[in-house]
Tab-separated table of C-alpha atoms in Angstrom:
chain	number	residue	atom	x	y	z
A	1	UNK	CA	20.693	-27.940	-23.618
A	2	UNK	CA	17.174	-28.683	-23.791
A	3	UNK	CA	17.540	-32.516	-23.578
A	4	UNK	CA	19.522	-31.812	-20.058
A	5	UNK	CA	16.543	-29.814	-19.114
A	6	UNK	CA	14.088	-32.368	-19.038
A	7	UNK	CA	15.429	-33.626	-15.973
A	8	UNK	CA	14.215	-30.382	-14.494
A	9	UNK	CA	10.386	-30.773	-13.231
A	10	UNK	CA	8.274	-27.604	-12.661
A	11	UNK	CA	5.160	-27.554	-10.475
A	12	UNK	CA	2.665	-24.920	-11.071
A	13	UNK	CA	0.084	-24.584	-8.359
A	14	UNK	CA	-3.306	-22.793	-9.058
A	15	UNK	CA	-6.954	-22.895	-9.483
A	16	UNK	CA	-9.877	-21.385	-11.312
A	17	UNK	CA	-9.769	-17.485	-11.848
A	18	UNK	CA	-5.752	-18.073	-12.154
A	19	UNK	CA	-4.657	-14.713	-14.130
A	20	UNK	CA	-4.398	-16.589	-17.659
A	21	UNK	CA	-1.287	-14.648	-18.716
A	22	UNK	CA	0.428	-15.850	-15.362
A	23	UNK	CA	-0.049	-19.218	-16.002
A	24	UNK	CA	0.320	-19.816	-19.835
A	25	UNK	CA	3.230	-17.649	-20.571
A	26	UNK	CA	5.395	-19.441	-18.000
A	27	UNK	CA	3.762	-22.790	-18.653
A	28	UNK	CA	5.070	-22.653	-22.284
A	29	UNK	CA	8.148	-20.695	-21.761
A	30	UNK	CA	9.180	-23.842	-19.315
A	31	UNK	CA	8.281	-26.205	-22.017
A	32	UNK	CA	10.057	-24.335	-24.565
A	33	UNK	CA	13.407	-24.308	-22.246
A	34	UNK	CA	13.016	-28.190	-22.157
A	35	UNK	CA	11.567	-28.698	-18.574
A	36	UNK	CA	8.559	-30.885	-17.879
A	37	UNK	CA	5.854	-29.122	-16.295
A	38	UNK	CA	2.834	-30.596	-14.284
A	39	UNK	CA	-0.251	-28.186	-13.079
A	40	UNK	CA	-1.930	-28.863	-9.700
A	41	UNK	CA	-5.022	-27.497	-8.279
A	42	UNK	CA	-7.317	-28.378	-5.004
A	43	UNK	CA	-9.630	-30.903	-7.057
A	44	UNK	CA	-7.566	-31.777	-10.058
A	45	UNK	CA	-9.136	-32.008	-13.394
A	46	UNK	CA	-10.186	-29.009	-15.770
A	47	UNK	CA	-10.070	-25.243	-14.901
A	48	UNK	CA	-10.286	-21.809	-16.158
A	49	UNK	CA	-8.427	-18.642	-15.910
A	50	UNK	CA	-10.287	-15.287	-14.877
A	51	UNK	CA	-10.492	-14.477	-18.718
A	52	UNK	CA	-11.952	-17.940	-19.652
A	53	UNK	CA	-8.659	-19.949	-20.963
A	54	UNK	CA	-9.071	-23.320	-20.071
A	55	UNK	CA	-6.478	-26.168	-18.960
A	56	UNK	CA	-8.149	-29.622	-19.626
A	57	UNK	CA	-6.337	-31.269	-16.870
A	58	UNK	CA	-4.471	-30.970	-13.646
A	59	UNK	CA	-3.143	-32.978	-10.709
A	60	UNK	CA	-4.561	-33.033	-7.323
A	61	UNK	CA	-2.515	-30.939	-4.834
A	62	UNK	CA	-2.700	-33.605	-2.110
A	63	UNK	CA	-1.459	-36.291	-4.753
A	64	UNK	CA	1.881	-34.528	-5.679
A	65	UNK	CA	5.244	-35.286	-4.244
A	66	UNK	CA	7.530	-32.255	-4.135
A	67	UNK	CA	10.601	-34.197	-3.997
A	68	UNK	CA	9.900	-34.788	-7.829
A	69	UNK	CA	10.131	-31.261	-8.853
A	70	UNK	CA	12.857	-28.556	-8.999
A	71	UNK	CA	10.896	-25.863	-8.753
A	72	UNK	CA	7.130	-24.451	-7.457
A	73	UNK	CA	5.375	-21.592	-9.525
A	74	UNK	CA	2.587	-19.723	-7.963
A	75	UNK	CA	0.814	-17.392	-10.388
A	76	UNK	CA	-1.760	-14.811	-9.448
A	77	UNK	CA	-5.346	-13.839	-10.213
A	78	UNK	CA	-7.812	-14.576	-7.833
A	79	UNK	CA	-7.016	-18.266	-7.317
A	80	UNK	CA	-4.229	-17.529	-4.470
A	81	UNK	CA	-7.131	-16.060	-1.935
A	82	UNK	CA	-8.598	-19.437	-2.066
A	83	UNK	CA	-5.309	-21.579	-2.088
A	84	UNK	CA	-3.871	-19.516	0.640
A	85	UNK	CA	-6.618	-20.966	2.748
A	86	UNK	CA	-5.727	-24.375	2.067
A	87	UNK	CA	-3.623	-26.619	4.484
A	88	UNK	CA	-2.596	-29.071	1.739
A	89	UNK	CA	-1.071	-25.745	-0.271
A	90	UNK	CA	0.698	-24.550	2.489
A	91	UNK	CA	2.374	-27.779	3.483
A	92	UNK	CA	3.474	-28.246	0.043
A	93	UNK	CA	4.929	-24.438	-0.058
A	94	UNK	CA	6.597	-25.287	3.348
A	95	UNK	CA	8.022	-28.644	1.844
A	96	UNK	CA	9.785	-26.713	-1.029
A	97	UNK	CA	11.114	-24.098	1.246
A	98	UNK	CA	12.380	-26.458	3.934
A	99	UNK	CA	14.160	-28.698	0.914
A	100	UNK	CA	15.884	-25.253	-0.195
A	101	UNK	CA	14.076	-25.555	-3.612
A	102	UNK	CA	13.346	-22.393	-5.353
A	103	UNK	CA	9.917	-20.764	-5.308
A	104	UNK	CA	8.753	-18.320	-7.819
A	105	UNK	CA	5.523	-16.261	-7.422
A	106	UNK	CA	4.031	-13.254	-9.190
A	107	UNK	CA	1.186	-10.837	-8.523
A	108	UNK	CA	-1.055	-12.438	-5.919
A	109	UNK	CA	0.794	-15.669	-5.799
A	110	UNK	CA	2.708	-14.296	-3.103
A	111	UNK	CA	-0.439	-14.307	-0.794
A	112	UNK	CA	0.397	-18.157	-0.282
A	113	UNK	CA	4.097	-17.257	0.669
A	114	UNK	CA	2.728	-14.823	3.179
A	115	UNK	CA	-0.179	-17.433	4.378
A	116	UNK	CA	2.883	-20.289	4.797
A	117	UNK	CA	4.601	-17.761	6.810
A	118	UNK	CA	7.821	-18.326	5.065
A	119	UNK	CA	8.712	-14.417	4.053
A	120	UNK	CA	9.749	-13.327	7.348
A	121	UNK	CA	12.621	-10.602	6.578
A	122	UNK	CA	12.551	-11.260	3.094
A	123	UNK	CA	12.275	-9.090	-0.004
A	124	UNK	CA	9.026	-9.634	-1.906
A	125	UNK	CA	7.737	-8.266	-5.253
A	126	UNK	CA	3.862	-8.522	-5.684
A	127	UNK	CA	0.884	-6.943	-6.680
A	128	UNK	CA	0.431	-3.584	-5.125
A	129	UNK	CA	-2.738	-4.383	-3.088
A	130	UNK	CA	-1.273	-7.300	-1.239
A	131	UNK	CA	1.588	-4.918	0.392
A	132	UNK	CA	-0.014	-4.852	3.592
A	133	UNK	CA	-0.584	-8.593	3.641
A	134	UNK	CA	3.244	-9.244	2.847
A	135	UNK	CA	4.223	-6.718	5.742
A	136	UNK	CA	2.046	-8.280	7.864
A	137	UNK	CA	3.648	-11.699	7.196
A	138	UNK	CA	7.129	-10.026	8.142
A	139	UNK	CA	8.138	-9.539	4.668
A	140	UNK	CA	9.646	-6.588	2.984
A	141	UNK	CA	7.457	-5.574	0.099
A	142	UNK	CA	9.216	-4.431	-3.075
A	143	UNK	CA	7.767	-2.421	-5.932
A	144	UNK	CA	10.273	-3.989	-8.287
A	145	UNK	CA	10.339	-5.760	-11.707
A	146	UNK	CA	11.578	-8.898	-10.202
A	147	UNK	CA	13.122	-9.699	-6.924
A	148	UNK	CA	15.258	-12.494	-5.710
A	149	UNK	CA	15.601	-13.193	-1.785
A	150	UNK	CA	16.278	-16.507	-0.222
A	151	UNK	CA	14.548	-19.343	-2.496
A	152	UNK	CA	11.988	-16.698	-3.703
A	153	UNK	CA	12.069	-15.253	-7.048
A	154	UNK	CA	9.045	-12.848	-7.004
A	155	UNK	CA	7.508	-10.213	-9.363
A	156	UNK	CA	4.398	-8.067	-9.660
A	157	UNK	CA	2.207	-8.249	-12.645
A	158	UNK	CA	2.130	-9.862	-16.324
A	159	UNK	CA	4.130	-6.897	-17.563
A	160	UNK	CA	7.291	-8.300	-15.321
A	161	UNK	CA	6.925	-11.963	-16.741
A	162	UNK	CA	9.874	-11.426	-19.186
A	163	UNK	CA	12.161	-10.440	-16.333
A	164	UNK	CA	10.725	-12.844	-13.994
A	165	UNK	CA	11.251	-15.996	-16.560
A	166	UNK	CA	14.812	-14.929	-17.311
A	167	UNK	CA	15.682	-14.677	-13.576
A	168	UNK	CA	13.911	-18.096	-12.900
A	169	UNK	CA	15.424	-19.841	-15.876
A	170	UNK	CA	18.952	-18.572	-14.515
A	171	UNK	CA	18.339	-19.701	-11.143
A	172	UNK	CA	17.734	-23.215	-12.618
A	173	UNK	CA	20.887	-22.698	-14.279
A	174	UNK	CA	19.563	-22.439	-17.774
A	175	UNK	CA	20.186	-19.653	-20.160
A	176	UNK	CA	17.584	-17.101	-21.014
A	177	UNK	CA	17.640	-13.793	-22.871
A	178	UNK	CA	14.940	-11.226	-21.945
A	179	UNK	CA	13.944	-7.710	-22.517
A	180	UNK	CA	13.289	-5.646	-19.410
A	181	UNK	CA	10.098	-3.473	-19.406
A	182	UNK	CA	12.279	-0.433	-20.154
A	183	UNK	CA	13.456	-2.062	-23.208
A	184	UNK	CA	9.717	-2.997	-24.152
A	185	UNK	CA	8.915	0.687	-24.021
A	186	UNK	CA	11.547	2.050	-25.634
A	187	UNK	CA	10.838	-0.219	-28.666
A	188	UNK	CA	7.069	0.416	-28.637
A	189	UNK	CA	6.296	-3.308	-28.138
A	190	UNK	CA	4.569	-2.567	-25.013
A	191	UNK	CA	1.757	-0.797	-26.698
A	192	UNK	CA	-1.075	-2.575	-28.501
A	193	UNK	CA	-0.728	-3.178	-31.954
A	194	UNK	CA	3.028	-2.923	-31.854
């Protein structure tokens, strides 16, 4: 199964001050599932998450051919605040949408979807602080662990990552097992030291 997944390429678009967990958890989960993963930033090269975790290299957004990738992933943190104002990022996101490819976003990553004017009448989960941004773009804000609507797979925050990744891998035609937030709470795994 993992050899077959090597044909699935994932593009992560982000930048400095990305939420570290929302970058690295999916990055390694996609690799674990056998996917090829590339990261692109505005300037290319090294960058750091908002908690200081570094990524040694990245492609430049302008050098990326979206037709080479099966899924676009947009993590949160404060990076999307800058990315949503960049025409190359918005054009890339629109190309995914126009080609019917799945787009996964978590937390503030949905700001890019709103800025690209792609979410009209679609249900979008996102960080509660950007609810108005989602609504202003015509989207239907959902305070749910994971929401799938049209080509979008969206979630609110890092605790939603297990469900988000399971749903994303399912959309890509891969098997994934996961625990919901309720399962984790019941087992105590969501508490420090558990």
